[in-house]
PDB file of C-alpha atoms in Angstrom:
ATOM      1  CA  UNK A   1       4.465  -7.248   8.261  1.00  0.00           C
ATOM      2  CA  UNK A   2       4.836  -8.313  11.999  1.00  0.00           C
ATOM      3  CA  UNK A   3       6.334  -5.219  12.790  1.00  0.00           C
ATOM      4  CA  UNK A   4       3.903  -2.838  11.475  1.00  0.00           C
ATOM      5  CA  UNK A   5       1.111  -4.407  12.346  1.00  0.00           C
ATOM      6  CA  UNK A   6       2.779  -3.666  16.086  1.00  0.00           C
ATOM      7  CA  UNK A   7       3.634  -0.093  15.066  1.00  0.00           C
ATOM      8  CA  UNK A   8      -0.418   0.297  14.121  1.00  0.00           C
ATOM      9  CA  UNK A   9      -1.413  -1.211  17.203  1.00  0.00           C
ATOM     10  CA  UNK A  10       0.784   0.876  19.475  1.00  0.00           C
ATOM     11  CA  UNK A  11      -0.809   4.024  17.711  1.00  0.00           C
ATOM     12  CA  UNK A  12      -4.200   3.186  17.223  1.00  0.00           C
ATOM     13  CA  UNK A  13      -5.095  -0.265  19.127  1.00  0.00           C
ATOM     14  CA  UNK A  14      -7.997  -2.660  17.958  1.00  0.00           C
ATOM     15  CA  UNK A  15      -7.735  -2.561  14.384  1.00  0.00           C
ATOM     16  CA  UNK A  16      -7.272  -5.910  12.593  1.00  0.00           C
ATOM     17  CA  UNK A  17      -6.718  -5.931   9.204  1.00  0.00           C
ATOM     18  CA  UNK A  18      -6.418  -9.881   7.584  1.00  0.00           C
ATOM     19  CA  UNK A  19      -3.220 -11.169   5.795  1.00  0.00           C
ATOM     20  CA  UNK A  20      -4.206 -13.225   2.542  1.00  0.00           C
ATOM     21  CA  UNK A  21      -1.828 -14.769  -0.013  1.00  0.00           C
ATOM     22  CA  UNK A  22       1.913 -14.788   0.396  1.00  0.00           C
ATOM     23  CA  UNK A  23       3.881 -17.471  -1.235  1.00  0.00           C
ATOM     24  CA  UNK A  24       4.348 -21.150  -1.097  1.00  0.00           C
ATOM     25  CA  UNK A  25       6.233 -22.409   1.434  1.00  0.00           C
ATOM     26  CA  UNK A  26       9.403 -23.245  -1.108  1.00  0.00           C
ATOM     27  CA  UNK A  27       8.515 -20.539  -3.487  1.00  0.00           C
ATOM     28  CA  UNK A  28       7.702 -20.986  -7.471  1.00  0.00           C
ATOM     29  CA  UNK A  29       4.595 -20.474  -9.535  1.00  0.00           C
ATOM     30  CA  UNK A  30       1.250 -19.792  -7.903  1.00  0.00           C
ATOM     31  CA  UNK A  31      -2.024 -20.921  -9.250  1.00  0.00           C
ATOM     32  CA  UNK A  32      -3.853 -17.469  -8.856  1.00  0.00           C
ATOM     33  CA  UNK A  33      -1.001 -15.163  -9.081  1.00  0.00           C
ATOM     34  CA  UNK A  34       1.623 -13.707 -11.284  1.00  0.00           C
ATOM     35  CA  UNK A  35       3.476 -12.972  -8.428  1.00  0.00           C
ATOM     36  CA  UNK A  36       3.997 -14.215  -5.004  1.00  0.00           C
ATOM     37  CA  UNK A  37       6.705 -16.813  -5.873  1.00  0.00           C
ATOM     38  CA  UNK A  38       9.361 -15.757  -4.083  1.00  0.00           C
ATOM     39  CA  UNK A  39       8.302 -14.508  -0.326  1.00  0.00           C
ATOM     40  CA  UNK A  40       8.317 -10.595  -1.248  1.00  0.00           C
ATOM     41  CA  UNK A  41       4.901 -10.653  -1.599  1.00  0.00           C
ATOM     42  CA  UNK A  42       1.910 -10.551   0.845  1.00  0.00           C
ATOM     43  CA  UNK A  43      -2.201  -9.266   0.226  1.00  0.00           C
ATOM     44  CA  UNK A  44      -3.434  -7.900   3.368  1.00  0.00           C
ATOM     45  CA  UNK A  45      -7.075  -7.003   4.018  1.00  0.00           C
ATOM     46  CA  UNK A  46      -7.599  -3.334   4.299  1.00  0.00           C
ATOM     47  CA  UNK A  47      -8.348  -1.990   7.852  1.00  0.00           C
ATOM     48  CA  UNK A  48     -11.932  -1.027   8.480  1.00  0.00           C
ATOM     49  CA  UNK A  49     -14.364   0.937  10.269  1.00  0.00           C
ATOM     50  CA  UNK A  50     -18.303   0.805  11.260  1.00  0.00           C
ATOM     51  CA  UNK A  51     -20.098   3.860  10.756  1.00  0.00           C
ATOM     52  CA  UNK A  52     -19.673   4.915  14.060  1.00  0.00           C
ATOM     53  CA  UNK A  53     -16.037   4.729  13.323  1.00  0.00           C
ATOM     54  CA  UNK A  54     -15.142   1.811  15.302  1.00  0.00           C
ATOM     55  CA  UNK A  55     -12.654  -0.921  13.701  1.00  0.00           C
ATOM     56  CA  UNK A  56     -14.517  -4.144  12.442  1.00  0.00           C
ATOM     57  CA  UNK A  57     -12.866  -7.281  12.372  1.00  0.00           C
ATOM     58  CA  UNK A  58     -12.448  -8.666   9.057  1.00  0.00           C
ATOM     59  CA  UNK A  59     -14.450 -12.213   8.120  1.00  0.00           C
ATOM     60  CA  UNK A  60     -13.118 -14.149   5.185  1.00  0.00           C
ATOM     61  CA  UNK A  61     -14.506 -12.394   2.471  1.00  0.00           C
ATOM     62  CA  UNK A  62     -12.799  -9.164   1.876  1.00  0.00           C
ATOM     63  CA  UNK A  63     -14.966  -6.121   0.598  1.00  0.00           C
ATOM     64  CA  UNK A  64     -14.767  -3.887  -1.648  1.00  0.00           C
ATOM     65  CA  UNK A  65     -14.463  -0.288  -1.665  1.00  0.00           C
ATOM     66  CA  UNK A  66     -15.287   2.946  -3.532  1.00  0.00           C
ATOM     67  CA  UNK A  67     -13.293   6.002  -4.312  1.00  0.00           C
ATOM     68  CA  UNK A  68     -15.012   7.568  -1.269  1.00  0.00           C
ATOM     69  CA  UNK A  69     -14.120   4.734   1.003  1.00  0.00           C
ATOM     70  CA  UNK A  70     -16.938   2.910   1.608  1.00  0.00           C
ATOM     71  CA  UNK A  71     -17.971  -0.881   1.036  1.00  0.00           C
ATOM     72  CA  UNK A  72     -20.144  -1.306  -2.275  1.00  0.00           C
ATOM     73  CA  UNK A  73     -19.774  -5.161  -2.924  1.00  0.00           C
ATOM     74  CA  UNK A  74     -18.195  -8.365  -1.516  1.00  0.00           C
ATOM     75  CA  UNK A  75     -15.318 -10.193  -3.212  1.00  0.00           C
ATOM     76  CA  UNK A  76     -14.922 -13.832  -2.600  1.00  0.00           C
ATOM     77  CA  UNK A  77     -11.551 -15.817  -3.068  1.00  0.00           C
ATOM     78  CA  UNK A  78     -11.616 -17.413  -6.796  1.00  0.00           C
ATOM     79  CA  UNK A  79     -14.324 -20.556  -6.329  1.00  0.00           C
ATOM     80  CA  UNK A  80     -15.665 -19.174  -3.332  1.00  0.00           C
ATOM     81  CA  UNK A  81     -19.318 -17.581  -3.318  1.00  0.00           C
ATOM     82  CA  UNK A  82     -19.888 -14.481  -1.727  1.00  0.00           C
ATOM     83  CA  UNK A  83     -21.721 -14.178   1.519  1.00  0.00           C
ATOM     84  CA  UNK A  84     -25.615 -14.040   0.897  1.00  0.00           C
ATOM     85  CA  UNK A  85     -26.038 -10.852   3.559  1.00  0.00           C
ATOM     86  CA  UNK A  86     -25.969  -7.725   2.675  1.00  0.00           C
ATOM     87  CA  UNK A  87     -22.943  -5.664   2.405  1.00  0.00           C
ATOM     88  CA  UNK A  88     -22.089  -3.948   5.601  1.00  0.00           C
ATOM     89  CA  UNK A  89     -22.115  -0.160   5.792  1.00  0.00           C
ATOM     90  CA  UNK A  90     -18.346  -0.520   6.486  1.00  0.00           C
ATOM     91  CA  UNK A  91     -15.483   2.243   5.575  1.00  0.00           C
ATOM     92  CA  UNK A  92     -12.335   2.449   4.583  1.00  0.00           C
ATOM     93  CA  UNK A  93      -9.778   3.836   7.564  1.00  0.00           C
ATOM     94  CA  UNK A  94      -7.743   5.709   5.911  1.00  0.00           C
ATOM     95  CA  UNK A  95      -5.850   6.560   9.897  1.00  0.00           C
ATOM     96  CA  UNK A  96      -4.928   2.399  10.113  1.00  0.00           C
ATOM     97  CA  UNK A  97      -4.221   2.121   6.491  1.00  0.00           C
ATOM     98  CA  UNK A  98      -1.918   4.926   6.392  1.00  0.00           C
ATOM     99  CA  UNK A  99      -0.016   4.000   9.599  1.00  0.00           C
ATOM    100  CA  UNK A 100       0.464   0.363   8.242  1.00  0.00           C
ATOM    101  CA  UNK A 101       1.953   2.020   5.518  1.00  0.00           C
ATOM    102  CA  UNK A 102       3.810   4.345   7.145  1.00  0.00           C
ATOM    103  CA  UNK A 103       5.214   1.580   9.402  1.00  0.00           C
ATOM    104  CA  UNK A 104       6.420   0.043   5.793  1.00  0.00           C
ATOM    105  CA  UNK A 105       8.032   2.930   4.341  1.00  0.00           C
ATOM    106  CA  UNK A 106      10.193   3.412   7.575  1.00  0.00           C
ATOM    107  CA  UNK A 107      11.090   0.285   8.852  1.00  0.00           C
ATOM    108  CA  UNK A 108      14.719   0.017   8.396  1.00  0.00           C
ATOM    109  CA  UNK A 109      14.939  -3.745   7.766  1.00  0.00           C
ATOM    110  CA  UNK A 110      13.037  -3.981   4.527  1.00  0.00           C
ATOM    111  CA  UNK A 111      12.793  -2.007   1.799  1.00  0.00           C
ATOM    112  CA  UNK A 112       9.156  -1.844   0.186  1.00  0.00           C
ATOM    113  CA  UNK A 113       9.073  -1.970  -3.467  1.00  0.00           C
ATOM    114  CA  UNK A 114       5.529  -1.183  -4.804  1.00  0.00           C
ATOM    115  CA  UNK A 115       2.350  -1.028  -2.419  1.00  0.00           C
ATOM    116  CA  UNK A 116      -0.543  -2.006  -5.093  1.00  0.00           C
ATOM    117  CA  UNK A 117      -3.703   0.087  -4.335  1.00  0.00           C
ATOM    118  CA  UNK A 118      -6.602   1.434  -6.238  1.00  0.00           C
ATOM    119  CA  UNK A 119      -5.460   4.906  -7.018  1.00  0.00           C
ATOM    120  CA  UNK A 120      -8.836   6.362  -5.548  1.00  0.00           C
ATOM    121  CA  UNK A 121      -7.944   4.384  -2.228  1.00  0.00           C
ATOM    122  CA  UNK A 122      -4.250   5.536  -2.674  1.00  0.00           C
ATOM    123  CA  UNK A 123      -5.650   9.125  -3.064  1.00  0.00           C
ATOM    124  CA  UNK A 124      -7.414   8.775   0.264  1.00  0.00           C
ATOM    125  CA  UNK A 125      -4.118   7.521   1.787  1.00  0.00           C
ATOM    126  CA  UNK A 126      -2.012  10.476   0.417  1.00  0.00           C
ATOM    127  CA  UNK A 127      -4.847  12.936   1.373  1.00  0.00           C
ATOM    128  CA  UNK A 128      -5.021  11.600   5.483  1.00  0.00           C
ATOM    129  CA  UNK A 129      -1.376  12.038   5.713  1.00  0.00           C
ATOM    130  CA  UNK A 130      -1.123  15.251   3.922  1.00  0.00           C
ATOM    131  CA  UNK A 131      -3.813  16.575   6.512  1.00  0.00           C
ATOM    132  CA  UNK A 132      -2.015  15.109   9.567  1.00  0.00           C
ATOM    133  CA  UNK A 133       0.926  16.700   9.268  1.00  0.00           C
ATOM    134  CA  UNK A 134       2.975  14.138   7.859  1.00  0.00           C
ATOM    135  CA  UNK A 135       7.101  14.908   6.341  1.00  0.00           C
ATOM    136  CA  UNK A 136       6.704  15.760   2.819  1.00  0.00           C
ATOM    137  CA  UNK A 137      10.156  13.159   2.096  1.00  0.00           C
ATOM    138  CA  UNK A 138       8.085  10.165   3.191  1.00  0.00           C
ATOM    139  CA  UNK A 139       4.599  11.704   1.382  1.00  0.00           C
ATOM    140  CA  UNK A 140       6.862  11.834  -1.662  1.00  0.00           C
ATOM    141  CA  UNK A 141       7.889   8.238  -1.296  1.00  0.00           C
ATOM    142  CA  UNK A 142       4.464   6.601  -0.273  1.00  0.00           C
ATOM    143  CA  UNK A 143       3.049   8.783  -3.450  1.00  0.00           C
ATOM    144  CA  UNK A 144       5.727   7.118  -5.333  1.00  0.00           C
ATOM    145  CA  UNK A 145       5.313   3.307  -4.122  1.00  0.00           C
ATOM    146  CA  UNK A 146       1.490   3.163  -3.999  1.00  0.00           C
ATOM    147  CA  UNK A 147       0.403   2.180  -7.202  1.00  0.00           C
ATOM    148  CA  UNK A 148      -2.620   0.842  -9.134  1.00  0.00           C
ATOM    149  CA  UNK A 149      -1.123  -2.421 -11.548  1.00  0.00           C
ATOM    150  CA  UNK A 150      -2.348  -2.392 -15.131  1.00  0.00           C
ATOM    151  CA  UNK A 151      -2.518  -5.978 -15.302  1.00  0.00           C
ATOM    152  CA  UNK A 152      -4.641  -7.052 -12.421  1.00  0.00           C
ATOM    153  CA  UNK A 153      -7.782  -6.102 -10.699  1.00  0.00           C
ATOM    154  CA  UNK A 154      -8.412  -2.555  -9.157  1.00  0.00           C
ATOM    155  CA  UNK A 155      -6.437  -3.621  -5.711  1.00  0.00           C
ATOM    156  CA  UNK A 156      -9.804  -2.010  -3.879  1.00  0.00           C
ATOM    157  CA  UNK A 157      -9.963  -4.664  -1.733  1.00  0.00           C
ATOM    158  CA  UNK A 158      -7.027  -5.139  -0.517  1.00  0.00           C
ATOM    159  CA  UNK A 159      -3.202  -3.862  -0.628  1.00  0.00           C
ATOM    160  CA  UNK A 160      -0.385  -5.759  -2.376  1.00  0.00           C
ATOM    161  CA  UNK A 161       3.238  -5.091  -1.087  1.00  0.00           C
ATOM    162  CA  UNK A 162       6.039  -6.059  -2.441  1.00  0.00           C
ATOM    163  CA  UNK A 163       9.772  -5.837  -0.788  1.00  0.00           C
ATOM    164  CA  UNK A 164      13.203  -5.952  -2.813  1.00  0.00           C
ATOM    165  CA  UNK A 165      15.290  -8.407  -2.348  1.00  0.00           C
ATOM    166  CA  UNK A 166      17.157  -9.113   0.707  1.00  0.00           C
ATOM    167  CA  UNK A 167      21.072  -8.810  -0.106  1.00  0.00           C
ATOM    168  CA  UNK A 168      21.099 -12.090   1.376  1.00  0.00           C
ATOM    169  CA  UNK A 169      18.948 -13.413  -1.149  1.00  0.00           C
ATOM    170  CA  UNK A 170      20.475 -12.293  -4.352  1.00  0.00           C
ATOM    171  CA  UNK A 171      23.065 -15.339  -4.565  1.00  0.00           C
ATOM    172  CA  UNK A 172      20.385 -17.722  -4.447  1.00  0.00           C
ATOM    173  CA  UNK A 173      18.640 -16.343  -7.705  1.00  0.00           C
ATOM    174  CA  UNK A 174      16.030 -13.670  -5.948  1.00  0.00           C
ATOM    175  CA  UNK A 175      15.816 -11.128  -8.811  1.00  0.00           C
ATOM    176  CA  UNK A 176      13.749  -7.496  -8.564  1.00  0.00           C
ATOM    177  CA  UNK A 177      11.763  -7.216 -11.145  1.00  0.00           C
ATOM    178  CA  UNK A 178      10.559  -3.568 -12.644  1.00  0.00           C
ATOM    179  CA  UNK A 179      11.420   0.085 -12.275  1.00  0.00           C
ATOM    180  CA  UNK A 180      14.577   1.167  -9.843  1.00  0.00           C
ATOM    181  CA  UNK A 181      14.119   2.214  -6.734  1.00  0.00           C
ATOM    182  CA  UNK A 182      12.067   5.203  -6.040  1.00  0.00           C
ATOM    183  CA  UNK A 183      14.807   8.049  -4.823  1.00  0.00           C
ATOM    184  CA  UNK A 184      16.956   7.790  -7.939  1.00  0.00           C
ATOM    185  CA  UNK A 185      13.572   8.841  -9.704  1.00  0.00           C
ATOM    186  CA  UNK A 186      13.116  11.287  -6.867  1.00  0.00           C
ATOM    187  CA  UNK A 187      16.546  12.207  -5.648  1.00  0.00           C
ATOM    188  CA  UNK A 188      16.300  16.149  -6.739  1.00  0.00           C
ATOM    189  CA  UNK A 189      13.339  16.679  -4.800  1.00  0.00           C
ATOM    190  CA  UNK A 190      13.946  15.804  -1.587  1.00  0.00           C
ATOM    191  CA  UNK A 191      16.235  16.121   1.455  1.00  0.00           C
ATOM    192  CA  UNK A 192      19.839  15.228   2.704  1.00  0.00           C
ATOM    193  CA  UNK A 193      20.785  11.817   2.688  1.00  0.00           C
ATOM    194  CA  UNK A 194      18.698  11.501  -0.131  1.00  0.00           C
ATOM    195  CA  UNK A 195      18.556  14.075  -2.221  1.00  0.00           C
ATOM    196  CA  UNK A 196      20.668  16.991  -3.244  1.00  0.00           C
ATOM    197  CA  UNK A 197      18.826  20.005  -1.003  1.00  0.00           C
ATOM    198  CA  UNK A 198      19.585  21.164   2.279  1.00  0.00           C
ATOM    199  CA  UNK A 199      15.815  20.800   4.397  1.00  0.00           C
ATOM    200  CA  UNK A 200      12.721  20.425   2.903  1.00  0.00           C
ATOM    201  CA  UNK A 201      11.868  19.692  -0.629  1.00  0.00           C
ATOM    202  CA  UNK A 202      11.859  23.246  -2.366  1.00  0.00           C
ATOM    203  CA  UNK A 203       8.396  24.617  -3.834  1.00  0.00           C
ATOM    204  CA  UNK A 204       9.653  23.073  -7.756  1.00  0.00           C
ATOM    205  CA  UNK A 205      10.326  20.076  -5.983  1.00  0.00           C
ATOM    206  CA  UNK A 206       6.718  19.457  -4.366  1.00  0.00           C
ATOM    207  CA  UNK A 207       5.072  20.824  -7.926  1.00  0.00           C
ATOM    208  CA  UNK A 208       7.054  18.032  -9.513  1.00  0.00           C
ATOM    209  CA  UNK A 209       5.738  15.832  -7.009  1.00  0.00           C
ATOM    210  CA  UNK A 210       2.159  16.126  -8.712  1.00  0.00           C
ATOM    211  CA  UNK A 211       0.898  18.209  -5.900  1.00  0.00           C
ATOM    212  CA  UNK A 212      -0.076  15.625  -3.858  1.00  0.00           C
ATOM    213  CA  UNK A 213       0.883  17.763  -0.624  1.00  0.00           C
ATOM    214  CA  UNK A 214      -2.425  19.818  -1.768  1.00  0.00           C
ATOM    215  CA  UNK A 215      -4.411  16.681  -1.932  1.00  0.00           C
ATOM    216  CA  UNK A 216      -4.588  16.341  -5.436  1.00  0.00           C
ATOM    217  CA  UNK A 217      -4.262  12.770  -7.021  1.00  0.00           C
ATOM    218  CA  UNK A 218      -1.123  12.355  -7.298  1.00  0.00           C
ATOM    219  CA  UNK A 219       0.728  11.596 -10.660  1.00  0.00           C
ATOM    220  CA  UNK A 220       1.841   8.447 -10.255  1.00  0.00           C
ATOM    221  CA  UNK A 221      -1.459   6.806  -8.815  1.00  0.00           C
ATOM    222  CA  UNK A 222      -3.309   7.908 -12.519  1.00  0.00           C
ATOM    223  CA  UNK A 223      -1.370   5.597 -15.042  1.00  0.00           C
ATOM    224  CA  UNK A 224       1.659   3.597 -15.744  1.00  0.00           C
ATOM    225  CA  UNK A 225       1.955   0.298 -17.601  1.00  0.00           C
ATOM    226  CA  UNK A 226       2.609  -1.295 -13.745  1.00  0.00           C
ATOM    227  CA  UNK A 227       2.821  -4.931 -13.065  1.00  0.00           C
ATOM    228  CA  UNK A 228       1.647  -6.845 -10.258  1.00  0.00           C
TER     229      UNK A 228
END
């Protein structure tokens, strides 16, 4: 988290974007969580933006936000009441958002799991990449990772990652939990070392991807029986 929270801050300095829950210090249940028991978990504020566009810092109530990216309604930690202002006419930034996710997906130390957004958010992120440009093999896997959970809350007001387990990990009990990794879902559609086709994903390949290099929602931000 460290280290792409550097990456965004190289790229696009003055954003701040809040880390919330991770794990107890010796791991185990948590009171308010399903997961975050093992250190593979962190909740981190979305990044935000005035409506001038410049970053906000984030207090300690995080906010929550619409399909179209912008704040509708506080949302206070369990036992905690919300602030008695008014909600600020804050947005989503989708440019610091993406990039902290971007710095996820290709930092070569630790291999991200699931990103839990709400799919409209997700959209947003998968639509901002799309439009800058971005390598349809790492579009494919962020479209892939960022999912809403079926068992939780929305995720609209912040992101949940999760990382597999460290190698290292593994003989003291540190189990992955879910679906396999993404490429062995993905494998056929994308590009040498991980998939089967010289270059870029073929045309098939990016219609099986749900279209999301047109912008469209993609497939796997719509439904799935997806943990938290």
């Amino acid at each position: 988290m460290i280290r792409a929270s550097r990456t965004v801050e190289r790229a696009l300095p003055g954003g701040v974007a809040a880390v919330g829950d991770l794990s107890r210090r010796g791991g185990g249940a948590s009171v308010e969580h399903k997961s975050h028991q093992s250190g593979r978990d962190v909740d981190v504020f979305y990044f935000a933006v005035d409506r001038d566009g410049r970053s906000v810092r984030p207090g300690d109530t995080m906010l929550r936000f619409n399909a179209e990216g912008r704040a509708v309604r506080w949302s206070p930690a369990h036992g905690v009441r919300a602030p008695a202002r008014g909600v600020p006419p804050y947005r989503f930034d989708a440019r610091r958002n993406w990039a902290f996710v971007r710095a996820l997906l290709t930092d070569s130390d630790a291999e991200v799991q699931w990103i839990f957004v709400e799919r409209g958010l997700g959209a947003l992120l998968i639509r901002h990449a799309a439009e800058s440009g971005e390598d349809p093999a790492l579009l494919a896997r962020a479209a892939f990772v960022m999912h809403q959970p079926s068992d939780a809350e929305a995720h609209d007001d912040h992101m949940h990652v999760r990382l597999y387990c460290d190698p290292a990990d593994r003989g003291f009990g540190c189990a992955d939990r879910g679906p396999v990794r993404w490429w062995k879902k993905m494998w056929k559609y994308m590009a040498p070392p991980f998939g089967r086709d010289p270059g870029v994903p073929t045309e098939d390949g990016l219609e099986g991807l749900g279209a999301a290099i047109r912008g469209e929602l993609p497939a796997v931000l719509v439904g799935g029986a997806l943990t938290s």
